[in-house]
XYZ file of C-alpha atoms in Angstrom:
317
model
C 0.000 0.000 0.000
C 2.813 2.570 0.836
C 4.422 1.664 -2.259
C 1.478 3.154 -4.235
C 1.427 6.088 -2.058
C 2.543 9.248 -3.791
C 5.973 11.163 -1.908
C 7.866 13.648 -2.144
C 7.736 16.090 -5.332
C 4.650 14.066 -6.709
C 3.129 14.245 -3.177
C 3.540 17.901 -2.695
C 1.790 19.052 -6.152
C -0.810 16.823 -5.825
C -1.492 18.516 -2.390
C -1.161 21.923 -3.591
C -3.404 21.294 -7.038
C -6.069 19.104 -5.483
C -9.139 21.247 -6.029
C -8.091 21.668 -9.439
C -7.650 18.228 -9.909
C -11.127 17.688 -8.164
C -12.569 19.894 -10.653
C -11.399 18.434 -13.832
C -12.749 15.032 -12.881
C -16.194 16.453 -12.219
C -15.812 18.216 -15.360
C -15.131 15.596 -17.455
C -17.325 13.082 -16.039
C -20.207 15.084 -16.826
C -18.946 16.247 -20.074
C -18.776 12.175 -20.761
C -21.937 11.652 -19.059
C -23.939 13.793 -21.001
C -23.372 12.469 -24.340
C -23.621 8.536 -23.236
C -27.047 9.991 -21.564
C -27.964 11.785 -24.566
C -27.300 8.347 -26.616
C -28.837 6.496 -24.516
C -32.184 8.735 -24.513
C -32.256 9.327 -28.725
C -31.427 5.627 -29.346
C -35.256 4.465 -27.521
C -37.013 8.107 -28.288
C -35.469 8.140 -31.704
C -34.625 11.075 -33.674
C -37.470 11.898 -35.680
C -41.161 11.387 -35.288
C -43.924 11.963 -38.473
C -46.672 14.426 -38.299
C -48.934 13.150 -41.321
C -47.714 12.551 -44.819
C -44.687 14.051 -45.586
C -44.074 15.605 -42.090
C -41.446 14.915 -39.562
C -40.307 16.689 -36.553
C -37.296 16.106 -34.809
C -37.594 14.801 -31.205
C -36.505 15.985 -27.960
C -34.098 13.738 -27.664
C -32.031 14.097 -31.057
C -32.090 18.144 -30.017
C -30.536 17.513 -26.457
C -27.697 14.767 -28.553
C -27.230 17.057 -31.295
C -26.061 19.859 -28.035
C -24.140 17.298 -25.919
C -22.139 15.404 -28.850
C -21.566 19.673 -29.774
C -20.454 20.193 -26.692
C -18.258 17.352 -26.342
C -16.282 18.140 -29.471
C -15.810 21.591 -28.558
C -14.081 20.401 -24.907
C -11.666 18.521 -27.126
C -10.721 20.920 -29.309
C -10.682 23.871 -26.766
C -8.763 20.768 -23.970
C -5.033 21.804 -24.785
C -5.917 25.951 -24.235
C -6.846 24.823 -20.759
C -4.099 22.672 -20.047
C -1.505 25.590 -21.229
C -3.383 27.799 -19.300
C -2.937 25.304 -16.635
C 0.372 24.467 -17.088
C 2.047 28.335 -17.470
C 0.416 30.011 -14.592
C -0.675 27.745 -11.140
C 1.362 24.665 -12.089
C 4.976 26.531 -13.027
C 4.976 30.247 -12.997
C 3.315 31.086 -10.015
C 5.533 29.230 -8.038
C 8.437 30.832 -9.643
C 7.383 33.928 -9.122
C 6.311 33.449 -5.508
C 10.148 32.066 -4.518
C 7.794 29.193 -3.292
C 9.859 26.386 -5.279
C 12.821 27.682 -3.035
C 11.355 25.405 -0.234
C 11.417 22.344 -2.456
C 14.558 22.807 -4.284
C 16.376 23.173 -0.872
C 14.680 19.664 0.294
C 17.271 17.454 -2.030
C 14.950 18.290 -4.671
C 16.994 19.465 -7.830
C 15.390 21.638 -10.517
C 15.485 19.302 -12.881
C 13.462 16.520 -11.049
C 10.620 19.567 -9.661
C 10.188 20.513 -13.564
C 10.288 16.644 -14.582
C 7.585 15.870 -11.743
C 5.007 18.952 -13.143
C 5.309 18.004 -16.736
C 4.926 14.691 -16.226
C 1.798 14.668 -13.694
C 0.198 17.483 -16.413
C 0.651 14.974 -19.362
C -0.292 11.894 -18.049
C -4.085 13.690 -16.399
C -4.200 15.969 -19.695
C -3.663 12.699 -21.988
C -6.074 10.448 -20.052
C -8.880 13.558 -20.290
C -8.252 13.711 -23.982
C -8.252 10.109 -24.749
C -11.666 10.124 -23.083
C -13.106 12.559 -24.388
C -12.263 11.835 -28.007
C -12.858 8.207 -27.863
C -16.013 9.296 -26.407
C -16.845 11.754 -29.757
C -15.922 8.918 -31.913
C -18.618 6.574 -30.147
C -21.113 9.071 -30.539
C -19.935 10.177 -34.454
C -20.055 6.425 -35.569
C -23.864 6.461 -34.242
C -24.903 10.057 -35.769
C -22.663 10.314 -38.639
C -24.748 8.542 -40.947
C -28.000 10.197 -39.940
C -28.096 14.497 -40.805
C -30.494 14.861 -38.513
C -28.294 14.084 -35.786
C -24.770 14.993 -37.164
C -26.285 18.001 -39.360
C -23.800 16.746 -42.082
C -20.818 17.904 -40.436
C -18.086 16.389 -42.004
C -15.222 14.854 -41.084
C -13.134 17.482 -41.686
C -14.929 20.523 -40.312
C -12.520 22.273 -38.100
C -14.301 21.304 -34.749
C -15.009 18.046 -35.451
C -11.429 16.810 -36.962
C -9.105 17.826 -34.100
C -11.605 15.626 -31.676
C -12.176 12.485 -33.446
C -8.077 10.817 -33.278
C -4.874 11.150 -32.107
C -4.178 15.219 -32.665
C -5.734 16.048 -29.749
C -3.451 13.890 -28.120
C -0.678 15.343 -29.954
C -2.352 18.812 -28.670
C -2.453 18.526 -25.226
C 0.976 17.512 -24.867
C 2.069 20.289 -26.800
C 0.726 22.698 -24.344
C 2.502 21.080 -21.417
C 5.418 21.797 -23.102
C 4.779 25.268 -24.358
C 3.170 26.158 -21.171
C 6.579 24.733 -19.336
C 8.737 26.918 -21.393
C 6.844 29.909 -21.266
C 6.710 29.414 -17.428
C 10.146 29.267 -16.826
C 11.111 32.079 -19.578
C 8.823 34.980 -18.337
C 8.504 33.583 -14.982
C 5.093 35.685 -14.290
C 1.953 34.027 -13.834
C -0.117 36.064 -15.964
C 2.181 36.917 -18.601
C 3.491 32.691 -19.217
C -0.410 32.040 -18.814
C -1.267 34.787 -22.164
C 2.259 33.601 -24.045
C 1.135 30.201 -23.520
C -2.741 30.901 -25.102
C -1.262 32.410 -27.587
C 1.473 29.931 -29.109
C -0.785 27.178 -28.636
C -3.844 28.829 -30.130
C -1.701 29.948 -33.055
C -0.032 26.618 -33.663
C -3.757 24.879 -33.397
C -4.627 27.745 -36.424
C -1.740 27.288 -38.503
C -2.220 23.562 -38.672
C -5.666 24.227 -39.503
C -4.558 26.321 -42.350
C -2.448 23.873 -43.871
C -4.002 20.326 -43.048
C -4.732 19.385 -46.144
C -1.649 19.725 -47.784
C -0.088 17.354 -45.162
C -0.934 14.410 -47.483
C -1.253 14.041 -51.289
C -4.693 14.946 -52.799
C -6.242 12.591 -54.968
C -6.343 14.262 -58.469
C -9.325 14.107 -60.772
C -11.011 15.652 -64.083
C -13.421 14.972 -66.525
C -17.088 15.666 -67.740
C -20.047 15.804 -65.379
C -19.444 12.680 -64.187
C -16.694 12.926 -62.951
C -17.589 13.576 -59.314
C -15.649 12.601 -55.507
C -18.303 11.495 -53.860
C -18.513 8.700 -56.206
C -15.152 7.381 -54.926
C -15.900 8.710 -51.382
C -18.987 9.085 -49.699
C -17.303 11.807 -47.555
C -14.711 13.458 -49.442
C -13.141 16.696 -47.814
C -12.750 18.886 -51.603
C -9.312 21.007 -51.289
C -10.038 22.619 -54.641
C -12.326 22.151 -57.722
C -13.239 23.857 -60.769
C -12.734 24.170 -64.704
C -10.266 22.757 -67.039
C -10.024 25.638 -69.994
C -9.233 25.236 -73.659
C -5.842 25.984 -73.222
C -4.849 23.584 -70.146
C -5.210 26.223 -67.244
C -7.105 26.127 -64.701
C -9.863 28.240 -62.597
C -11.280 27.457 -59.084
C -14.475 28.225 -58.133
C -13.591 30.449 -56.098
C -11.903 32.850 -58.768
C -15.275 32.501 -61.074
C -17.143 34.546 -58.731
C -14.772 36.809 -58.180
C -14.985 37.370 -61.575
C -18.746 36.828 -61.332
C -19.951 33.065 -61.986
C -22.282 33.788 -65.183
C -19.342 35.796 -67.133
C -16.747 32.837 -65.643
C -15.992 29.807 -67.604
C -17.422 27.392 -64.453
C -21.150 28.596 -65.771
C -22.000 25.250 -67.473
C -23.705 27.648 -70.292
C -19.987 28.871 -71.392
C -17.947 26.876 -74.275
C -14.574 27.938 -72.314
C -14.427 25.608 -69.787
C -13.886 21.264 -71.520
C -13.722 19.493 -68.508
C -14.067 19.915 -64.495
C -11.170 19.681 -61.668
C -11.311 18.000 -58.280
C -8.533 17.976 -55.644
C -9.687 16.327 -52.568
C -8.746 13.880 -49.951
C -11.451 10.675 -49.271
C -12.236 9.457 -45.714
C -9.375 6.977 -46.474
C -7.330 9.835 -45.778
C -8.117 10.584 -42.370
C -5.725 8.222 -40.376
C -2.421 9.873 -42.324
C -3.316 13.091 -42.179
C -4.302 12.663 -38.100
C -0.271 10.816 -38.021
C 1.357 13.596 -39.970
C 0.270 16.136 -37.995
C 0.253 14.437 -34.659
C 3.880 13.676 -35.655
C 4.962 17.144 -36.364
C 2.874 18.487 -33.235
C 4.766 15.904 -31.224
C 8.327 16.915 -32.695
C 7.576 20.760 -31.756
C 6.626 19.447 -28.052
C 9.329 17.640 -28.013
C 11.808 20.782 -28.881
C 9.908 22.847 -25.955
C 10.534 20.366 -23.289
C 13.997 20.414 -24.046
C 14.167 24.330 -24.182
C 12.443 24.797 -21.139
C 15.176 22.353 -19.241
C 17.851 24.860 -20.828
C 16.196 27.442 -19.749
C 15.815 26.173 -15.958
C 19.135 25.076 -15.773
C 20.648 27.903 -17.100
C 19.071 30.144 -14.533
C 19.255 27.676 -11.851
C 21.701 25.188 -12.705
């Protein structure tokens, strides 16, 4: 029994954190428990009912799923701001810049070991959380995914859905341990770590977002009108599409209404345009993408851990 018992280091911070600890249990449980309820609830209720020929009305049930599977996806995505949040300010900074790690460091505690015990207690609870809660969202997607009454045809690939169905919010949360570390021990001010932290984390989170799907090779197609990607995919995420002109070149969508669509070559009442473009990734895609980027994600928490023991040693080697 006293072998399982916490000391030391791993003792102390689980003393000093306990109500926050306390708090992101409850949280989570009832983040969790709301969705299995919800599921639970639309699965015998179901999520439509008719109202004469041709009518239907969606239940009370698929409206209270529809929030809670919402709401779960959003803690997953919005999971690693906490934990750097977490991490910069009460876990690191604040201790640093009350002189309050003084009393540990002079206990045969070295620096080393008192930054090696935060980061790892941080990633191990932050990990757990977001395993949960995204194995959780992937439950719930595989049940609503296939009915738009329930998933209101979000795709895969929406921006907060992706990030919460695999491993990147994994790769994530870890991240902001370690950028929350570093900018803990760099400014060494609760507040200031606590903003630095929200804001490299946030911006990483958008820049991936930006460029996730050039991360893996597109599948190329083009051809007449039936030449279409959801016939190879029944979910494809489309990167690009458009026109094919006379002369090879090609124009996006996008750029025929800027031009305005019925003066463009896209309006299928032109002669311009002799075939159509897709660029898109199918659902097949989703596991390398979710590896590439974890795997980058991972590299650049990686490269803050290690900074942030440079840092502490160089000021208190």
């Amino acid at each position: 029994m006293s072998t399982l018992t916490p000391r030391g280091p791993v003792w102390v911070a689980i003393r000093q954190h306990r109500p926050a600890l306390w708090t992101a249990l409850l949280l989570t449980v009832l983040t969790v428990g709301c969705l299995v309820a919800a599921r639970v609830w639309v699965g015998s209720a179901g999520a439509m009912v008719s109202c004469g020929k041709g009518c239907s009305y969606g239940t009370t049930a698929s409206g209270w799923f529809r929030w809670a599977e919402n709401y779960v996806g959003g803690a997953a995505v919005l999971l690693p701001l906490v934990v750097v949040a977490f991490t910069a300010g009460p876990l690191i900074a604040r201790e640093l810049e009350s002189g309050t790690y003084r009393l540990a460091w002079t206990q045969s505690v070295s620096p080393a070991r008192w930054l090696t015990v935060r980061l790892a207690g941080a990633a191990v609870i932050a990990t757990a959380g977001a395993v949960l809660l995204a194995a959780t969202f992937l439950w719930s997607r595989s049940y609503s995914q296939d009915d738009e009454s329930l998933s209101m045809a979000r795709s895969w690939s929406d921006r907060e859905v992706y990030p919460a169905l695999g491993l990147t919010v994994v790769g994530y949360v870890l991240l902001a341990v370690a950028v929350g570390a570093l900018a803990a021990v760099f400014l060494r001010r609760t507040l200031l770590a606590m903003a630095a932290g929200l804001a490299a984390t946030g911006g990483v989170s958008l820049f991936f977002a930006w460029v996730r799907p050039y991360l893996w090779p597109v599948v190329k197609t083009e051809g007449g009108a039936e030449v279409n990607p959801f016939t190879a995919s029944s979910d494809p995420w489309i990167v690009r599409e458009g026109v094919v002109l006379a002369d090879g070149s090609r124009m996006t969508y996008e750029q025929c209404w800027d031009m305005g669509f019925s003066k463009s070559p896209c309006d299928p009442g032109t002669t311009t345009a002799v075939a159509r473009f897709y660029e898109y990734h199918p659902e097949s895609h989703f596991w390398p993408l979710q590896l590439v980027e974890t795997g980058i994600v991972l590299v650049l928490a990686a490269a803050c851990v290690f900074a942030a023991f440079k840092v502490l040693g160089r000021r208190h080697g």
